[in-house]
């Protein structure tokens, strides 16, 4: 699981994909929401969960009155695939992630 407090949903997905070393194919965001708000909205009350049993997780969430939805799936690839079909390799994401703090400290 991962909270969405720092960077939002897309950052959390990328971090989980890198940690799990598996690619992810993402579904189209819900209509009526701006894509930047869906992907990058930071919220300490939202969590990203990975599971091998999505139906059981959705049922448990529903019985507890917790809103939940499927937003994509691990696809075993080496990239993060956005709904538009654009894929960013996990290696490229990891390189950018690993450069961030050293570059910040050197600034």
Coordinates of N, CA and C in Angstrom, one line a residue:
X1 N 0.8 -1.2 0.0 CA 0.0 0.0 0.0 C 0.9 1.2 0.0
X2 N 0.3 2.3 -0.4 CA 1.0 3.6 -0.5 C 0.0 4.7 -0.4
X3 N 0.4 5.7 0.5 CA -0.5 6.9 0.6 C -0.3 7.8 -0.6
X4 N -1.2 8.7 -0.9 CA -1.1 9.6 -2.0 C -0.7 11.0 -1.6
X5 N -0.1 11.2 -0.4 CA 0.2 12.5 0.2 C 1.3 13.3 -0.6
X6 N 2.3 12.6 -1.1 CA 3.4 13.3 -1.8 C 3.5 12.9 -3.3
X7 N 3.0 13.8 -4.1 CA 3.0 13.6 -5.5 C 1.8 13.0 -6.2
X8 N 0.9 12.5 -5.4 CA -0.4 12.0 -5.9 C -0.3 10.5 -6.4
X9 N -1.4 10.2 -7.1 CA -1.6 8.8 -7.5 C -0.5 8.3 -8.5
X10 N -0.1 9.1 -9.5 CA 0.8 8.6 -10.5 C 2.2 8.4 -9.9
X11 N 2.6 9.2 -8.9 CA 3.9 9.1 -8.3 C 3.9 7.8 -7.4
X12 N 2.8 7.6 -6.7 CA 2.6 6.4 -5.9 C 2.7 5.1 -6.7
X13 N 2.0 5.1 -7.9 CA 2.0 4.0 -8.8 C 3.4 3.7 -9.3
X14 N 4.1 4.8 -9.7 CA 5.5 4.6 -10.2 C 6.4 4.0 -9.1
X15 N 6.3 4.5 -7.9 CA 7.1 4.0 -6.8 C 6.8 2.6 -6.5
X16 N 5.5 2.2 -6.5 CA 5.2 0.8 -6.2 C 5.7 -0.1 -7.4
X17 N 5.6 0.4 -8.6 CA 6.0 -0.4 -9.8 C 7.5 -0.6 -9.7
X18 N 8.3 0.4 -9.3 CA 9.7 0.3 -9.2 C 10.1 -0.7 -8.1
X19 N 9.4 -0.6 -6.9 CA 9.7 -1.4 -5.8 C 9.3 -2.9 -6.1
X20 N 8.2 -3.1 -6.8 CA 7.8 -4.5 -7.2 C 8.5 -5.0 -8.4
X21 N 9.2 -4.1 -9.1 CA 9.9 -4.5 -10.3 C 9.0 -5.1 -11.4
X22 N 7.8 -4.5 -11.5 CA 6.9 -5.0 -12.5 C 6.1 -3.8 -13.1
X23 N 5.8 -3.9 -14.4 CA 5.1 -2.9 -15.1 C 3.7 -2.8 -14.7
X24 N 3.0 -1.7 -15.0 CA 1.6 -1.5 -14.7 C 1.0 -0.8 -15.9
X25 N -0.2 -1.3 -16.2 CA -1.1 -0.7 -17.3 C -2.2 0.0 -16.6
X26 N -2.3 1.3 -16.8 CA -3.3 2.1 -16.1 C -4.6 2.3 -16.9
X27 N -5.7 2.4 -16.2 CA -7.0 2.6 -16.8 C -7.3 4.1 -17.0
X28 N -8.2 4.4 -17.8 CA -8.6 5.8 -18.0 C -9.2 6.4 -16.8
X29 N -8.8 7.6 -16.4 CA -9.4 8.3 -15.2 C -10.9 8.5 -15.4
X30 N -11.6 8.6 -14.2 CA -13.0 8.8 -14.3 C -13.4 10.1 -15.0
X31 N -14.5 10.1 -15.7 CA -14.9 11.3 -16.5 C -15.3 12.4 -15.5
X32 N -15.2 13.6 -15.9 CA -15.5 14.8 -15.1 C -14.4 15.3 -14.2
X33 N -13.3 14.6 -14.2 CA -12.1 15.0 -13.4 C -11.0 15.5 -14.3
X34 N -10.4 16.6 -14.1 CA -9.2 16.9 -14.9 C -8.1 15.9 -14.7
X35 N -7.5 15.4 -15.7 CA -6.4 14.4 -15.6 C -5.3 14.8 -14.6
X36 N -4.9 16.0 -14.6 CA -3.8 16.4 -13.6 C -4.3 16.3 -12.2
X37 N -5.6 16.5 -11.9 CA -6.1 16.4 -10.6 C -6.2 14.9 -10.2
X38 N -6.6 14.0 -11.1 CA -6.6 12.6 -10.9 C -5.2 12.0 -10.6
X39 N -4.3 12.4 -11.5 CA -3.0 11.7 -11.4 C -2.1 12.4 -10.3
X40 N -2.2 13.7 -10.1 CA -1.2 14.3 -9.2 C -1.9 15.0 -8.0
X41 N -3.2 14.8 -7.8 CA -3.8 15.4 -6.6 C -3.3 14.7 -5.3
X42 N -2.7 15.5 -4.4 CA -2.1 14.9 -3.2 C -3.2 14.8 -2.1
X43 N -3.3 13.7 -1.4 CA -4.3 13.5 -0.4 C -3.9 12.5 0.6
X44 N -3.9 12.8 1.9 CA -3.5 11.9 2.9 C -4.6 10.9 3.2
X45 N -5.8 11.1 2.7 CA -6.9 10.2 3.0 C -7.1 9.2 1.9
X46 N -6.3 9.2 0.9 CA -6.4 8.2 -0.2 C -5.2 7.3 -0.2
X47 N -5.5 6.0 -0.5 CA -4.4 5.0 -0.5 C -4.5 4.2 -1.8
X48 N -3.3 3.8 -2.2 CA -3.2 2.9 -3.4 C -2.8 1.5 -2.8
X49 N -3.6 0.5 -3.2 CA -3.4 -0.9 -2.7 C -3.1 -1.8 -3.9
X50 N -2.2 -2.7 -3.8 CA -1.9 -3.7 -4.8 C -2.4 -5.0 -4.3
X51 N -3.1 -5.8 -5.1 CA -3.6 -7.1 -4.6 C -3.7 -8.0 -5.8
X52 N -3.6 -9.3 -5.5 CA -3.8 -10.4 -6.4 C -5.3 -10.7 -6.5
X53 N -6.1 -10.2 -5.6 CA -7.5 -10.5 -5.5 C -8.4 -9.3 -5.5
X54 N -8.5 -8.6 -6.6 CA -9.2 -7.3 -6.6 C -10.6 -7.4 -6.3
X55 N -11.3 -8.4 -6.7 CA -12.7 -8.6 -6.4 C -13.0 -8.7 -4.9
X56 N -12.1 -9.4 -4.2 CA -12.3 -9.6 -2.7 C -12.0 -8.2 -2.0
X57 N -11.0 -7.5 -2.5 CA -10.7 -6.2 -1.9 C -11.9 -5.2 -2.2
X58 N -12.4 -5.2 -3.4 CA -13.5 -4.3 -3.6 C -14.8 -4.7 -2.8
X59 N -15.0 -6.0 -2.6 CA -16.1 -6.4 -1.8 C -15.9 -6.0 -0.3
X60 N -14.7 -6.2 0.2 CA -14.4 -5.8 1.6 C -14.6 -4.3 1.8
X61 N -14.1 -3.5 0.8 CA -14.2 -2.0 0.9 C -15.7 -1.6 0.8
X62 N -16.5 -2.3 0.0 CA -17.9 -1.9 -0.1 C -18.6 -2.3 1.2
X63 N -18.3 -3.4 1.8 CA -19.0 -3.8 3.0 C -18.6 -2.8 4.2
X64 N -17.4 -2.2 4.1 CA -17.0 -1.3 5.1 C -17.4 0.2 4.8
X65 N -18.0 0.4 3.6 CA -18.4 1.7 3.2 C -17.3 2.6 2.8
X66 N -16.2 1.9 2.3 CA -15.0 2.7 1.8 C -15.1 2.7 0.3
X67 N -15.1 3.9 -0.3 CA -15.0 3.9 -1.8 C -13.7 3.3 -2.3
X68 N -13.9 2.5 -3.4 CA -12.7 1.9 -4.0 C -13.0 1.6 -5.4
X69 N -11.9 1.6 -6.2 CA -12.0 1.3 -7.7 C -10.7 0.7 -8.2
X70 N -10.8 0.0 -9.3 CA -9.7 -0.6 -9.9 C -9.2 0.5 -10.9
X71 N -7.9 0.8 -10.8 CA -7.3 1.9 -11.7 C -6.3 1.3 -12.7
X72 N -6.0 0.0 -12.6 CA -5.1 -0.6 -13.6 C -4.7 -1.9 -13.0
X73 N -3.6 -2.5 -13.7 CA -3.2 -3.8 -13.3 C -1.7 -4.0 -13.6
X74 N -1.1 -4.8 -12.8 CA 0.3 -5.2 -13.0 C 0.3 -6.1 -14.3
X75 N 1.2 -5.8 -15.2 CA 1.1 -6.5 -16.5 C 2.4 -7.2 -16.8
X76 N 3.4 -7.2 -15.8 CA 4.6 -8.0 -16.0 C 5.6 -7.3 -17.0
X77 N 5.2 -6.2 -17.5 CA 6.1 -5.5 -18.5 C 7.2 -4.8 -17.7
X78 N 8.0 -4.1 -18.4 CA 9.1 -3.3 -17.7 C 8.8 -1.8 -17.8
X79 N 7.5 -1.5 -17.8 CA 7.1 0.0 -17.9 C 5.8 0.3 -17.3
X80 N 5.6 1.6 -17.2 CA 4.4 2.2 -16.7 C 3.6 2.7 -18.0
X81 N 2.5 2.0 -18.3 CA 1.7 2.4 -19.5 C 0.5 3.2 -19.1
X82 N 0.5 4.4 -19.6 CA -0.6 5.4 -19.4 C -1.8 5.0 -20.3
X83 N -3.0 5.4 -20.0 CA -4.2 5.1 -20.8 C -4.1 5.4 -22.2
X84 N -3.3 6.5 -22.6 CA -3.1 6.9 -24.0 C -2.2 6.0 -24.7
X85 N -1.6 5.0 -24.1 CA -0.7 4.1 -24.7 C 0.7 4.4 -24.6
X86 N 1.0 5.6 -24.0 CA 2.4 6.0 -23.8 C 3.0 5.1 -22.6
X87 N 4.2 4.5 -22.9 CA 4.9 3.7 -21.9 C 6.2 4.4 -21.5
X88 N 6.4 4.4 -20.2 CA 7.7 4.9 -19.6 C 8.4 3.8 -19.0
X89 N 9.6 3.5 -19.3 CA 10.3 2.3 -18.8 C 10.6 2.5 -17.3
X90 N 10.5 1.4 -16.6 CA 10.8 1.4 -15.1 C 12.3 1.9 -14.9
X91 N 13.2 1.5 -15.8 CA 14.6 1.9 -15.7 C 14.7 3.4 -15.8
X92 N 14.0 4.0 -16.7 CA 14.0 5.5 -16.9 C 13.4 6.1 -15.6
X93 N 12.3 5.6 -15.1 CA 11.8 6.1 -13.9 C 12.7 6.0 -12.7
X94 N 13.4 4.9 -12.6 CA 14.3 4.7 -11.5 C 15.5 5.6 -11.6
X95 N 16.0 5.8 -12.8 CA 17.1 6.7 -13.0 C 16.7 8.2 -12.6
X96 N 15.6 8.6 -13.0 CA 15.1 9.9 -12.6 C 14.9 10.0 -11.1
X97 N 14.3 9.0 -10.5 CA 14.1 8.9 -9.0 C 15.4 8.9 -8.3
X98 N 16.4 8.2 -8.7 CA 17.7 8.1 -8.0 C 18.5 9.3 -8.2
X99 N 18.3 10.1 -9.2 CA 19.0 11.4 -9.4 C 18.4 12.5 -8.6
X100 N 17.2 12.4 -8.2 CA 16.5 13.6 -7.6 C 17.1 14.1 -6.4
X101 N 17.3 13.3 -5.4 CA 17.8 13.9 -4.1 C 19.3 14.3 -4.2
X102 N 20.2 13.6 -4.9 CA 21.5 14.1 -5.1 C 21.5 15.5 -5.8
X103 N 20.7 15.6 -6.8 CA 20.6 16.9 -7.6 C 20.1 18.0 -6.7
X104 N 19.1 17.6 -5.9 CA 18.5 18.6 -5.0 C 19.5 19.1 -3.9
X105 N 20.3 18.2 -3.4 CA 21.3 18.6 -2.4 C 22.5 19.4 -3.0
X106 N 22.8 19.1 -4.3 CA 23.8 19.9 -5.0 C 23.4 21.3 -5.4
X107 N 22.1 21.6 -5.4 CA 21.6 22.9 -5.8 C 21.8 24.0 -4.8

